[in-house]
Amino acid sequence: MEPFNWKCPYCNHAATITSSNFGSNTFFFDKGNKKVDLGIVTQVVVCPNGECKEYSIDSHLFDAQFVGSGYRIQGEQIMHWALRPQSSAKPFPGYIPQPILNDYQEACLIKDLSPKAPATLSRRCLQGIIRDFWGISKSRLVDEINELKGTIDSATWDAIDAVRSIGNIGAHMEKDINLVIDVEPEEASVLIGLIEILLKDWYMARHDRQQHLAGIVNIAQAKKVAAKP
């Protein structure tokens, strides 16, 4: 096999995958009286990061045709299943409140099945972030977003407000946060992308800053102790 670049969905480690970390198998089956048969290709990638070693499994469905003495895959992919992990959810640290992570992970899990539910979960996730991180709680999400103006940097607020203004998403931020609404698939993806940015720029950045500052304090204290006679 040709080596290929890959990023682990569990630890975000970027790596070049070779045959030592990759396995693949193909199963062919006929479709009865139809001329074109099918083939399922299942692939397994094991993360080469020694601290991770998690494995990912994907299956791909293709048309297949019997040629000569055996089957061959032909044409473009018909369907794809992510078997492990089951969604595109990025790994986030455990210090982020679990209810927020649960909504985010569930939104990613069902994104490709129906955009309605992930949009609803992402709106609830956005409200949970604003209430937990900034301590802003109002009856409507749109009012909580407006309260953020002047508190956060303008670029982030403009992005949140831009998402709020998208079609049905914007209209229902002024109503029940758990209301299931009709949205386009790309609208649900935009909402999920916003959640990922906020988790990284707010929770993770704050944690890193706190850790860095605590490290400075620890170094200063160690210096004082070492300087004592």
PDB file of N, CA and C in Angstrom, residues 170-213:
ATOM      1  N   GLY A 170     -31.743  31.227  13.121  1.00  0.00           N
ATOM      2  CA  GLY A 170     -31.889  32.536  13.753  1.00  0.00           C
ATOM      3  C   GLY A 170     -33.281  32.776  14.284  1.00  0.00           C
ATOM      4  N   ALA A 171     -34.280  32.364  13.524  1.00  0.00           N
ATOM      5  CA  ALA A 171     -35.664  32.588  13.940  1.00  0.00           C
ATOM      6  C   ALA A 171     -35.974  31.840  15.231  1.00  0.00           C
ATOM      7  N   HIS A 172     -35.425  30.655  15.376  1.00  0.00           N
ATOM      8  CA  HIS A 172     -35.767  29.834  16.533  1.00  0.00           C
ATOM      9  C   HIS A 172     -34.854  30.055  17.722  1.00  0.00           C
ATOM     10  N   MET A 173     -33.864  30.913  17.594  1.00  0.00           N
ATOM     11  CA  MET A 173     -33.100  31.295  18.771  1.00  0.00           C
ATOM     12  C   MET A 173     -33.911  32.235  19.651  1.00  0.00           C
ATOM     13  N   GLU A 174     -35.011  32.730  19.115  1.00  0.00           N
ATOM     14  CA  GLU A 174     -35.870  33.608  19.887  1.00  0.00           C
ATOM     15  C   GLU A 174     -37.045  32.839  20.502  1.00  0.00           C
ATOM     16  N   LYS A 175     -37.041  31.505  20.280  1.00  0.00           N
ATOM     17  CA  LYS A 175     -38.123  30.680  20.813  1.00  0.00           C
ATOM     18  C   LYS A 175     -37.531  29.580  21.681  1.00  0.00           C
ATOM     19  N   ASP A 176     -38.214  28.454  21.747  1.00  0.00           N
ATOM     20  CA  ASP A 176     -37.776  27.330  22.576  1.00  0.00           C
ATOM     21  C   ASP A 176     -36.446  26.790  22.074  1.00  0.00           C
ATOM     22  N   ILE A 177     -35.438  26.727  22.941  1.00  0.00           N
ATOM     23  CA  ILE A 177     -34.102  26.299  22.541  1.00  0.00           C
ATOM     24  C   ILE A 177     -34.092  24.839  22.112  1.00  0.00           C
ATOM     25  N   ASN A 178     -35.069  24.041  22.597  1.00  0.00           N
ATOM     26  CA  ASN A 178     -35.116  22.612  22.279  1.00  0.00           C
ATOM     27  C   ASN A 178     -36.072  22.288  21.133  1.00  0.00           C
ATOM     28  N   LEU A 179     -36.615  23.310  20.489  1.00  0.00           N
ATOM     29  CA  LEU A 179     -37.542  23.091  19.387  1.00  0.00           C
ATOM     30  C   LEU A 179     -36.816  22.518  18.185  1.00  0.00           C
ATOM     31  N   VAL A 180     -37.329  21.425  17.640  1.00  0.00           N
ATOM     32  CA  VAL A 180     -36.733  20.809  16.454  1.00  0.00           C
ATOM     33  C   VAL A 180     -37.213  21.566  15.225  1.00  0.00           C
ATOM     34  N   ILE A 181     -36.289  22.001  14.402  1.00  0.00           N
ATOM     35  CA  ILE A 181     -36.627  22.833  13.250  1.00  0.00           C
ATOM     36  C   ILE A 181     -36.023  22.257  11.984  1.00  0.00           C
ATOM     37  N   ASP A 182     -36.589  22.639  10.840  1.00  0.00           N
ATOM     38  CA  ASP A 182     -36.040  22.246   9.550  1.00  0.00           C
ATOM     39  C   ASP A 182     -34.856  23.142   9.212  1.00  0.00           C
ATOM     40  N   VAL A 183     -33.704  22.532   8.960  1.00  0.00           N
ATOM     41  CA  VAL A 183     -32.520  23.289   8.554  1.00  0.00           C
ATOM     42  C   VAL A 183     -31.818  22.529   7.441  1.00  0.00           C
ATOM     43  N   GLU A 184     -30.994  23.236   6.711  1.00  0.00           N
ATOM     44  CA  GLU A 184     -30.172  22.615   5.689  1.00  0.00           C
ATOM     45  C   GLU A 184     -28.978  21.930   6.347  1.00  0.00           C
ATOM     46  N   PRO A 185     -28.453  20.858   5.740  1.00  0.00           N
ATOM     47  CA  PRO A 185     -27.300  20.161   6.326  1.00  0.00           C
ATOM     48  C   PRO A 185     -26.113  21.078   6.587  1.00  0.00           C
ATOM     49  N   GLU A 186     -25.862  22.022   5.665  1.00  0.00           N
ATOM     50  CA  GLU A 186     -24.714  22.913   5.863  1.00  0.00           C
ATOM     51  C   GLU A 186     -24.926  23.864   7.037  1.00  0.00           C
ATOM     52  N   GLU A 187     -26.196  24.193   7.350  1.00  0.00           N
ATOM     53  CA  GLU A 187     -26.471  25.041   8.501  1.00  0.00           C
ATOM     54  C   GLU A 187     -26.125  24.318   9.801  1.00  0.00           C
ATOM     55  N   ALA A 188     -26.470  23.039   9.871  1.00  0.00           N
ATOM     56  CA  ALA A 188     -26.122  22.255  11.052  1.00  0.00           C
ATOM     57  C   ALA A 188     -24.608  22.153  11.196  1.00  0.00           C
ATOM     58  N   SER A 189     -23.902  21.989  10.078  1.00  0.00           N
ATOM     59  CA  SER A 189     -22.439  21.881  10.120  1.00  0.00           C
ATOM     60  C   SER A 189     -21.809  23.184  10.588  1.00  0.00           C
ATOM     61  N   VAL A 190     -22.364  24.320  10.156  1.00  0.00           N
ATOM     62  CA  VAL A 190     -21.850  25.622  10.587  1.00  0.00           C
ATOM     63  C   VAL A 190     -22.012  25.790  12.092  1.00  0.00           C
ATOM     64  N   LEU A 191     -23.147  25.387  12.624  1.00  0.00           N
ATOM     65  CA  LEU A 191     -23.387  25.478  14.067  1.00  0.00           C
ATOM     66  C   LEU A 191     -22.410  24.605  14.856  1.00  0.00           C
ATOM     67  N   ILE A 192     -22.211  23.388  14.390  1.00  0.00           N
ATOM     68  CA  ILE A 192     -21.274  22.487  15.070  1.00  0.00           C
ATOM     69  C   ILE A 192     -19.867  23.061  15.019  1.00  0.00           C
ATOM     70  N   GLY A 193     -19.491  23.636  13.871  1.00  0.00           N
ATOM     71  CA  GLY A 193     -18.174  24.254  13.747  1.00  0.00           C
ATOM     72  C   GLY A 193     -17.990  25.404  14.714  1.00  0.00           C
ATOM     73  N   LEU A 194     -19.050  26.187  14.927  1.00  0.00           N
ATOM     74  CA  LEU A 194     -18.979  27.289  15.887  1.00  0.00           C
ATOM     75  C   LEU A 194     -18.756  26.757  17.298  1.00  0.00           C
ATOM     76  N   ILE A 195     -19.467  25.696  17.664  1.00  0.00           N
ATOM     77  CA  ILE A 195     -19.300  25.099  18.988  1.00  0.00           C
ATOM     78  C   ILE A 195     -17.857  24.668  19.198  1.00  0.00           C
ATOM     79  N   GLU A 196     -17.252  24.042  18.205  1.00  0.00           N
ATOM     80  CA  GLU A 196     -15.865  23.585  18.313  1.00  0.00           C
ATOM     81  C   GLU A 196     -14.902  24.748  18.530  1.00  0.00           C
ATOM     82  N   ILE A 197     -15.131  25.847  17.825  1.00  0.00           N
ATOM     83  CA  ILE A 197     -14.279  27.027  17.981  1.00  0.00           C
ATOM     84  C   ILE A 197     -14.401  27.603  19.383  1.00  0.00           C
ATOM     85  N   LEU A 198     -15.627  27.699  19.891  1.00  0.00           N
ATOM     86  CA  LEU A 198     -15.829  28.274  21.221  1.00  0.00           C
ATOM     87  C   LEU A 198     -15.244  27.393  22.317  1.00  0.00           C
ATOM     88  N   LEU A 199     -15.370  26.088  22.183  1.00  0.00           N
ATOM     89  CA  LEU A 199     -14.775  25.185  23.180  1.00  0.00           C
ATOM     90  C   LEU A 199     -13.263  25.347  23.212  1.00  0.00           C
ATOM     91  N   LYS A 200     -12.674  25.524  22.060  1.00  0.00           N
ATOM     92  CA  LYS A 200     -11.222  25.678  21.975  1.00  0.00           C
ATOM     93  C   LYS A 200     -10.782  27.064  22.444  1.00  0.00           C
ATOM     94  N   ASP A 201     -11.445  28.102  21.941  1.00  0.00           N
ATOM     95  CA  ASP A 201     -10.999  29.473  22.225  1.00  0.00           C
ATOM     96  C   ASP A 201     -11.359  29.939  23.631  1.00  0.00           C
ATOM     97  N   TRP A 202     -12.376  29.375  24.236  1.00  0.00           N
ATOM     98  CA  TRP A 202     -12.760  29.797  25.575  1.00  0.00           C
ATOM     99  C   TRP A 202     -12.273  28.822  26.647  1.00  0.00           C
ATOM    100  N   TYR A 203     -12.788  27.628  26.642  1.00  0.00           N
ATOM    101  CA  TYR A 203     -12.442  26.678  27.708  1.00  0.00           C
ATOM    102  C   TYR A 203     -10.974  26.255  27.656  1.00  0.00           C
ATOM    103  N   MET A 204     -10.514  25.821  26.487  1.00  0.00           N
ATOM    104  CA  MET A 204      -9.158  25.300  26.394  1.00  0.00           C
ATOM    105  C   MET A 204      -8.122  26.410  26.550  1.00  0.00           C
ATOM    106  N   ALA A 205      -8.399  27.576  25.964  1.00  0.00           N
ATOM    107  CA  ALA A 205      -7.459  28.694  26.091  1.00  0.00           C
ATOM    108  C   ALA A 205      -7.373  29.154  27.544  1.00  0.00           C
ATOM    109  N   ARG A 206      -8.508  29.202  28.251  1.00  0.00           N
ATOM    110  CA  ARG A 206      -8.499  29.602  29.665  1.00  0.00           C
ATOM    111  C   ARG A 206      -7.721  28.599  30.501  1.00  0.00           C
ATOM    112  N   HIS A 207      -7.938  27.320  30.230  1.00  0.00           N
ATOM    113  CA  HIS A 207      -7.232  26.291  30.984  1.00  0.00           C
ATOM    114  C   HIS A 207      -5.716  26.384  30.746  1.00  0.00           C
ATOM    115  N   ASP A 208      -5.318  26.550  29.483  1.00  0.00           N
ATOM    116  CA  ASP A 208      -3.892  26.650  29.170  1.00  0.00           C
ATOM    117  C   ASP A 208      -3.267  27.868  29.848  1.00  0.00           C
ATOM    118  N   ARG A 209      -4.014  28.982  29.852  1.00  0.00           N
ATOM    119  CA  ARG A 209      -3.509  30.199  30.491  1.00  0.00           C
ATOM    120  C   ARG A 209      -3.342  29.976  31.994  1.00  0.00           C
ATOM    121  N   GLN A 210      -4.338  29.347  32.626  1.00  0.00           N
ATOM    122  CA  GLN A 210      -4.253  29.076  34.056  1.00  0.00           C
ATOM    123  C   GLN A 210      -3.081  28.160  34.379  1.00  0.00           C
ATOM    124  N   GLN A 211      -2.862  27.151  33.550  1.00  0.00           N
ATOM    125  CA  GLN A 211      -1.759  26.231  33.767  1.00  0.00           C
ATOM    126  C   GLN A 211      -0.414  26.936  33.609  1.00  0.00           C
ATOM    127  N   HIS A 212      -0.341  27.806  32.618  1.00  0.00           N
ATOM    128  CA  HIS A 212       0.895  28.535  32.373  1.00  0.00           C
ATOM    129  C   HIS A 212       1.213  29.485  33.530  1.00  0.00           C
ATOM    130  N   LEU A 213       0.192  30.199  33.993  1.00  0.00           N
ATOM    131  CA  LEU A 213       0.392  31.131  35.107  1.00  0.00           C
ATOM    132  C   LEU A 213       0.736  30.380  36.389  1.00  0.00           C
TER     133      LEU A 213
END
